[in-house]
C-alpha positions as a Python dict, from the first residue, in 0.01 Angstrom:
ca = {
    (1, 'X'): (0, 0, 0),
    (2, 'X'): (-19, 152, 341),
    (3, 'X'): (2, -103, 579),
    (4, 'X'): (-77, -97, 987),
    (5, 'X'): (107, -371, 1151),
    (6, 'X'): (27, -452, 1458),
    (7, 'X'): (268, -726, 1753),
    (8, 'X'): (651, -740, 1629),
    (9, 'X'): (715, -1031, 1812),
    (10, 'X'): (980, -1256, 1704),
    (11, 'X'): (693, -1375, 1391),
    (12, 'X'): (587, -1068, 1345),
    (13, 'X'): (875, -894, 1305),
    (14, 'X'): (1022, -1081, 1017),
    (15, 'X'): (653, -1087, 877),
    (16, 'X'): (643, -679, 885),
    (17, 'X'): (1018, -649, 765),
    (18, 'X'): (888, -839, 388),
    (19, 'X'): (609, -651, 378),
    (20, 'X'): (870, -377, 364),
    (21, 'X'): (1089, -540, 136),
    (22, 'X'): (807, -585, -128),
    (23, 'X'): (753, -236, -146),
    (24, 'X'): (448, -148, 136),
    (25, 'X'): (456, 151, 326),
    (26, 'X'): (429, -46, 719),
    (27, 'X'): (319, 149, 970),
    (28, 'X'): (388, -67, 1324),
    (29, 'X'): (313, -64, 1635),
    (30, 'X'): (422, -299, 1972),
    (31, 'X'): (439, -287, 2283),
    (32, 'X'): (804, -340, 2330),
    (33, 'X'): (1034, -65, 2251),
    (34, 'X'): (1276, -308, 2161),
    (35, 'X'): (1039, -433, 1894),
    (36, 'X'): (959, -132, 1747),
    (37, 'X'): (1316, -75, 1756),
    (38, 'X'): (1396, -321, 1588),
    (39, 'X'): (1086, -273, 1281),
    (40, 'X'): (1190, 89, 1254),
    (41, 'X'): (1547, -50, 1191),
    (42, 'X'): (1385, -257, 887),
    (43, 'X'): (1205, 59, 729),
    (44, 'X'): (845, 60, 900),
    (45, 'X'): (755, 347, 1043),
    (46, 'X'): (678, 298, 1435),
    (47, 'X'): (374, 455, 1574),
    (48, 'X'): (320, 489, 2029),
    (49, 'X'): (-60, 332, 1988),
    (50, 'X'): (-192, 59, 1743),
    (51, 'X'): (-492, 329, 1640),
    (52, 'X'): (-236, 594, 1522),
    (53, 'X'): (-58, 319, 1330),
    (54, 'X'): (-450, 234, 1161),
    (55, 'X'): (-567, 579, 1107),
    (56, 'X'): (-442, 616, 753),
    (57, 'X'): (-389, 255, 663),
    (58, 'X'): (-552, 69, 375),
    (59, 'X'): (-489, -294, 541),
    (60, 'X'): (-430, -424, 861),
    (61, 'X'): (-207, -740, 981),
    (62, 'X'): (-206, -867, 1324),
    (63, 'X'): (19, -1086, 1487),
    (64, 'X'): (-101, -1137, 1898),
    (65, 'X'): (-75, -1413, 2158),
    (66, 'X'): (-394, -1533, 2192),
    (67, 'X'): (-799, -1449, 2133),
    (68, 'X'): (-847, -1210, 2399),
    (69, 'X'): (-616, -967, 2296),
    (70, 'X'): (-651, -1007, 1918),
    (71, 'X'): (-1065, -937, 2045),
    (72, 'X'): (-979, -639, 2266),
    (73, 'X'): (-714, -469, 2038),
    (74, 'X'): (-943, -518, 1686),
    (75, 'X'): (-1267, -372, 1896),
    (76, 'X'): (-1015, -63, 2062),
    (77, 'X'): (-760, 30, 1797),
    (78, 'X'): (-844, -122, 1450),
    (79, 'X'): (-1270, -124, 1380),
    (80, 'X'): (-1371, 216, 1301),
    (81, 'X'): (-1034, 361, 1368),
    (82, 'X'): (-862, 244, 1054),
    (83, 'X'): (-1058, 406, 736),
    (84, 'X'): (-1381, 281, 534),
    (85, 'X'): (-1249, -26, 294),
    (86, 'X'): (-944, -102, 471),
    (87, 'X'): (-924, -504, 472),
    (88, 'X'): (-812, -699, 751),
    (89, 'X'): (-578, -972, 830),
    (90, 'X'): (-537, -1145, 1145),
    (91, 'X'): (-232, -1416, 1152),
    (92, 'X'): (-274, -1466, 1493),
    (93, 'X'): (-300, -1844, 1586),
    (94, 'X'): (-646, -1829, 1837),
    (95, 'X'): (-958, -2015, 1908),
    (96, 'X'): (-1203, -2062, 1585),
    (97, 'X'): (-1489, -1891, 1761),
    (98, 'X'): (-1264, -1552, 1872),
    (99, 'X'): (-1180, -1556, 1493),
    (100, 'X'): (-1538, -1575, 1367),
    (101, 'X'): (-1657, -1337, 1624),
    (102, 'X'): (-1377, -1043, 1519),
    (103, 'X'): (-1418, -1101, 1156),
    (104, 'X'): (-1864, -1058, 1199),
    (105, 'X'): (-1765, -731, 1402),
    (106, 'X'): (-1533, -626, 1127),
    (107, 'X'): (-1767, -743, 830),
    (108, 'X'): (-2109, -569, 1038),
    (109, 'X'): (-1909, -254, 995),
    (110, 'X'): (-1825, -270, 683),
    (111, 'X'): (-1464, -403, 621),
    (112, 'X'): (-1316, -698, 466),
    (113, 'X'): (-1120, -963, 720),
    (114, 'X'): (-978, -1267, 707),
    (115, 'X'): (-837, -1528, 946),
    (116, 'X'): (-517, -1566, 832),
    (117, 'X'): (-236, -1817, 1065),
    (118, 'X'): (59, -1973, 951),
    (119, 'X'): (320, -2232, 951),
    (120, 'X'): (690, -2203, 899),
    (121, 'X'): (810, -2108, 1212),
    (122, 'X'): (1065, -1795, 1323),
    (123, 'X'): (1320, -1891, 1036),
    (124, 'X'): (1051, -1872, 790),
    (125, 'X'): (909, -1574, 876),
    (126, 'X'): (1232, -1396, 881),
    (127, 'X'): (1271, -1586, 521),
    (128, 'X'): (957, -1477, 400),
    (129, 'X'): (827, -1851, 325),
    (130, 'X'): (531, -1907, 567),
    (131, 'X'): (250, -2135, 484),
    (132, 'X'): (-110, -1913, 541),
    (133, 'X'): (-400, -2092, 600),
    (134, 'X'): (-716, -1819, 504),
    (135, 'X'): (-1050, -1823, 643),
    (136, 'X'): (-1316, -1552, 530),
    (137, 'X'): (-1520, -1486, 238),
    (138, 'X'): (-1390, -1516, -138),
    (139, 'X'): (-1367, -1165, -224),
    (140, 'X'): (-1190, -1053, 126),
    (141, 'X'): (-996, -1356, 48),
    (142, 'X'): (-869, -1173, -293),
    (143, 'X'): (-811, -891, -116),
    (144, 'X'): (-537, -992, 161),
    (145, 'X'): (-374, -1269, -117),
    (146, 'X'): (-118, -1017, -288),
    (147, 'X'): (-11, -874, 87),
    (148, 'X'): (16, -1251, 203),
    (149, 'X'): (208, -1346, -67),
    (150, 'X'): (474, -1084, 33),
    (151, 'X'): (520, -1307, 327),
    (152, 'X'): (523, -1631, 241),
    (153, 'X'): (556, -1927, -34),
    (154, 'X'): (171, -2080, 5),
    (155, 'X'): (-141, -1907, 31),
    (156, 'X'): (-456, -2151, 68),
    (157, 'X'): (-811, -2063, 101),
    (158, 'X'): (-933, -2296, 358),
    (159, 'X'): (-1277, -2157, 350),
    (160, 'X'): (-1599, -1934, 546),
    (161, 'X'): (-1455, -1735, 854),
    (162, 'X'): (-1258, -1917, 1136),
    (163, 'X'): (-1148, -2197, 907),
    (164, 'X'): (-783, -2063, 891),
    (165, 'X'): (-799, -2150, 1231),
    (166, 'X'): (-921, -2470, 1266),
    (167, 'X'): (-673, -2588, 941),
    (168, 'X'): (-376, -2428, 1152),
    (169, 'X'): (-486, -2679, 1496),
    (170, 'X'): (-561, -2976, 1314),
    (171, 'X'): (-262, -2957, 1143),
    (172, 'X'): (-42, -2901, 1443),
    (173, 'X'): (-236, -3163, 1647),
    (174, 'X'): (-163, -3385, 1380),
    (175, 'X'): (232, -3257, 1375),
    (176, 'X'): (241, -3331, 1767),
    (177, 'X'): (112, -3706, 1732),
    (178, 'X'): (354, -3773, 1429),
    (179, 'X'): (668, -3609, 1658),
    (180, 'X'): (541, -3779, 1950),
    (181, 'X'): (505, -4078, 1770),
    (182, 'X'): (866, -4068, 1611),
    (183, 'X'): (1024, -4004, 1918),
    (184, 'X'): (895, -4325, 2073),
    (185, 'X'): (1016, -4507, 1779),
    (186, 'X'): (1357, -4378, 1754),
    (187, 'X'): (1382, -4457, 2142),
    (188, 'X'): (1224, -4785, 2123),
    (189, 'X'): (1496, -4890, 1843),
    (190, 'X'): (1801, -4726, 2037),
    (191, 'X'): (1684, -4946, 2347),
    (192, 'X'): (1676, -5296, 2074),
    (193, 'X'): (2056, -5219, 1980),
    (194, 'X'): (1971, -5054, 1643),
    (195, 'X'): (2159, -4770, 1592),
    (196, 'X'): (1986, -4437, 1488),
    (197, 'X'): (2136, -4373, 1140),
    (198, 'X'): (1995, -4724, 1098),
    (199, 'X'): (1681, -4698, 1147),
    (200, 'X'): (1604, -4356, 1011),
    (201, 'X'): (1800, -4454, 672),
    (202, 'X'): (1514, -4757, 690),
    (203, 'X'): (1211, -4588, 814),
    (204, 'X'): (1260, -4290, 592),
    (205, 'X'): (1167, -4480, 346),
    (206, 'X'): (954, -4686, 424),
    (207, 'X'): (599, -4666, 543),
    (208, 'X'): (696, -4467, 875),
    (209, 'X'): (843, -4196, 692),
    (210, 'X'): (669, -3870, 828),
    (211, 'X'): (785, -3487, 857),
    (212, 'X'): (884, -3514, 1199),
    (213, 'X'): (1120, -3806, 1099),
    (214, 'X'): (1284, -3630, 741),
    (215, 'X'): (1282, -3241, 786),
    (216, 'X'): (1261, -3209, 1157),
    (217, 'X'): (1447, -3515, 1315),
    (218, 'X'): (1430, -3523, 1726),
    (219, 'X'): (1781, -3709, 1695),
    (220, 'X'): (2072, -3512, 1692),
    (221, 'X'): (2311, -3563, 1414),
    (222, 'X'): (2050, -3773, 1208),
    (223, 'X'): (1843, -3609, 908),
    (224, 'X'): (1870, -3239, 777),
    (225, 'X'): (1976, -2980, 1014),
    (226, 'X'): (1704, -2925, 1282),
    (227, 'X'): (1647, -2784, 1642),
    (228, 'X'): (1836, -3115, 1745),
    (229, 'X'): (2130, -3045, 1625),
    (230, 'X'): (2138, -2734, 1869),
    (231, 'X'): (2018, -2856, 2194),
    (232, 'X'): (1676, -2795, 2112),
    (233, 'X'): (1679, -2428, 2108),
    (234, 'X'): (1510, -2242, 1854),
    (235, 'X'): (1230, -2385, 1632),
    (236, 'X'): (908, -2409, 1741),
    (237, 'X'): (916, -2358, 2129),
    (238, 'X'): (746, -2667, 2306),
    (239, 'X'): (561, -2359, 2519),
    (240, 'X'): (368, -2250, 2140),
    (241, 'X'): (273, -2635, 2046),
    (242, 'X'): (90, -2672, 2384),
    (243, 'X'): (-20, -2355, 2327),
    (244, 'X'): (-227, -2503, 2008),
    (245, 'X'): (-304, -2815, 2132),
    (246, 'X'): (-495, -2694, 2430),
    (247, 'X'): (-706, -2486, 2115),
    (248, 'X'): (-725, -2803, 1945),
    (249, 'X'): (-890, -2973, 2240),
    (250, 'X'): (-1093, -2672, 2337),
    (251, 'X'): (-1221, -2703, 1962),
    (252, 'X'): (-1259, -3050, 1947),
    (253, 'X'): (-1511, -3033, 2302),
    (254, 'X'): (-1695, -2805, 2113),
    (255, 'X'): (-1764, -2996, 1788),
    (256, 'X'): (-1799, -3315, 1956),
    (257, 'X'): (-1473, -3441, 1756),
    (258, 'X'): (-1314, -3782, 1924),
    (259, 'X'): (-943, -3720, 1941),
    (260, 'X'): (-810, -3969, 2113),
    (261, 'X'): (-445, -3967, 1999),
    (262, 'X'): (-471, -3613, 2055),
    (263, 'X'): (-568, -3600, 2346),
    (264, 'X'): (-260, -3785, 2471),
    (265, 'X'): (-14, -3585, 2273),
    (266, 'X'): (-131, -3308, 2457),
    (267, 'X'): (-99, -3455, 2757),
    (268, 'X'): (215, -3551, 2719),
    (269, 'X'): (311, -3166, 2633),
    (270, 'X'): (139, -3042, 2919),
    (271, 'X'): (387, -3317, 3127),
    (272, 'X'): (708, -3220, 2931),
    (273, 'X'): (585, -2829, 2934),
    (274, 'X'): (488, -2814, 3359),
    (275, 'X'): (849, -2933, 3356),
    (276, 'X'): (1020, -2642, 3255),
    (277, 'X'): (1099, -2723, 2894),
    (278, 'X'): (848, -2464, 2794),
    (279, 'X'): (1128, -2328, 2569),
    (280, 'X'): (1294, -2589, 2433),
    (281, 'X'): (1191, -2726, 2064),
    (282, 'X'): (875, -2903, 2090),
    (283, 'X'): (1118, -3223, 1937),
    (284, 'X'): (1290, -3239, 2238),
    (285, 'X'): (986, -3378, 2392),
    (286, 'X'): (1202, -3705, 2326),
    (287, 'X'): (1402, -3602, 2647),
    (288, 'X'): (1115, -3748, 2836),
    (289, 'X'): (1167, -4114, 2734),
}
């Protein structure tokens, strides 16, 4: 399939490079030389404007920082400049009503789109095992599964248009809370005398046991290999969680959802974030205690 893939940023890049590996002709484009560098390197073929890269392409994927350029760049470069019954796939992670707006522009002339963000994280895009979380209607949904499966190792339906989105920031809200959460813990038991093996070898397996504690432990030297274990760099940058918590609480306002736990985890963020730790692992929020 002939593929237009638009924002080679460090997700996007790996995200482009399987799409290459299982076989699709990608046609990318970035902003960054280096980035389209970097794609042509992994067999797309690089294109100077994100309509050039459409114009021949039977799907689109999109990878952007935030609403306002996944809006501006879908009404500029991709509707009516990629052909007739080309389907769409936004994995950008953005506000639920940016994503339903795009995808009613898209649909009202005449293509197939879906809300499409994921979890996993830079390793697992490079790895090809990202989580998607799909919002749009069943038969676009059928449409972008084989091309999302080329990327990842889960592909869920979560629903109607925009509820990719809102899957992807309740889900991280509920990640920050359960990091948050651990952190304190691990502190509070480090400041009683118990040691850290201790108490994760306990609460692992007991009725604490969470992600944040087994597969992504803020303590260095305790649990699998995480961010941790390396100073906190890599990961999921502390800069990207706020990022999706401040969507969470936009979307939250809007529905008229109490989220009070929420609430304070991003708080918290915003503290650790406003302190310059914008790229460090969003574990190493346990610095602050």
């Amino acid at each position: 399939m002939r593929i237009a893939f638009i924002g080679l940023g460090n997700m996007g890049g790996g995200m482009a490079a399987n799409l290459v590996k299982a076989g699709h002709d990608v046609r990318a484009f970035d902003l960054s030389d280096d980035a389209l560098a970097a794609a042509k390197d992994a067999g797309c073929t690089t294109f100077t404007s994100a309509s050039e890269a459409c114009a021949e392409a039977e799907a689109v994927v999109s990878m952007l920082p935030n609403g306002a350029i996944v809006k501006s760049v879908y009404e500029s470069d991709v509707i009516g400049k990629a052909p007739q019954g080309a389907v769409f796939l936004d994995c950008s992670t953005i506000d639920v009503a940016t994503a339903r707006e795009v995808i009613s522009a898209a649909e009202s002339a005449g293509y197939d789109m879906v809300d499409a963000p994921v979890s996993g994280g830079i390793a697992a895009a490079n790895g090809g095992t990202l989580t998607f979380m799909v919002g749009g209607a069943e038969s676009a949904f059928e449409r972008a599964k084989p091309i999302l499966e080329a990327m990842g190792k889960a592909v869920i339906h979560a629903g109607d248009a925009g509820n990719g989105q809102a899957a992807k920031i309740c889900n991280n809200m509920l990640l920050a809370i359960h990091m948050a959460g651990t952190c304190e813990a691990f502190k509070m038991a480090e400041k009683l005398g118990l040691e850290a093996q201790t108490f994760y070898d306990i609460s692992s397996v007991s009725s604490g046991q969470n992600w944040s504690m087994t597969s992504y432990c803020p303590v260095p030297g305790v649990g699998p290999q995480s961010p941790s274990d390396n100073d906190y760099q890599g990961g999921f940058a502390t800069a990207l969680m706020l990022k999706d918590l401040r969507l969470a609480m936009e979307a939250a306002d809007s529905a008229d959802a109490p989220v009070p736990m929420g609430a304070r985890a991003a708080a918290l963020y915003e503290d650790f974030n406003g302190a310059g730790n914008g790229g460090l692992d969003f574990s190493a929020i346990i610095k602050m205690l």
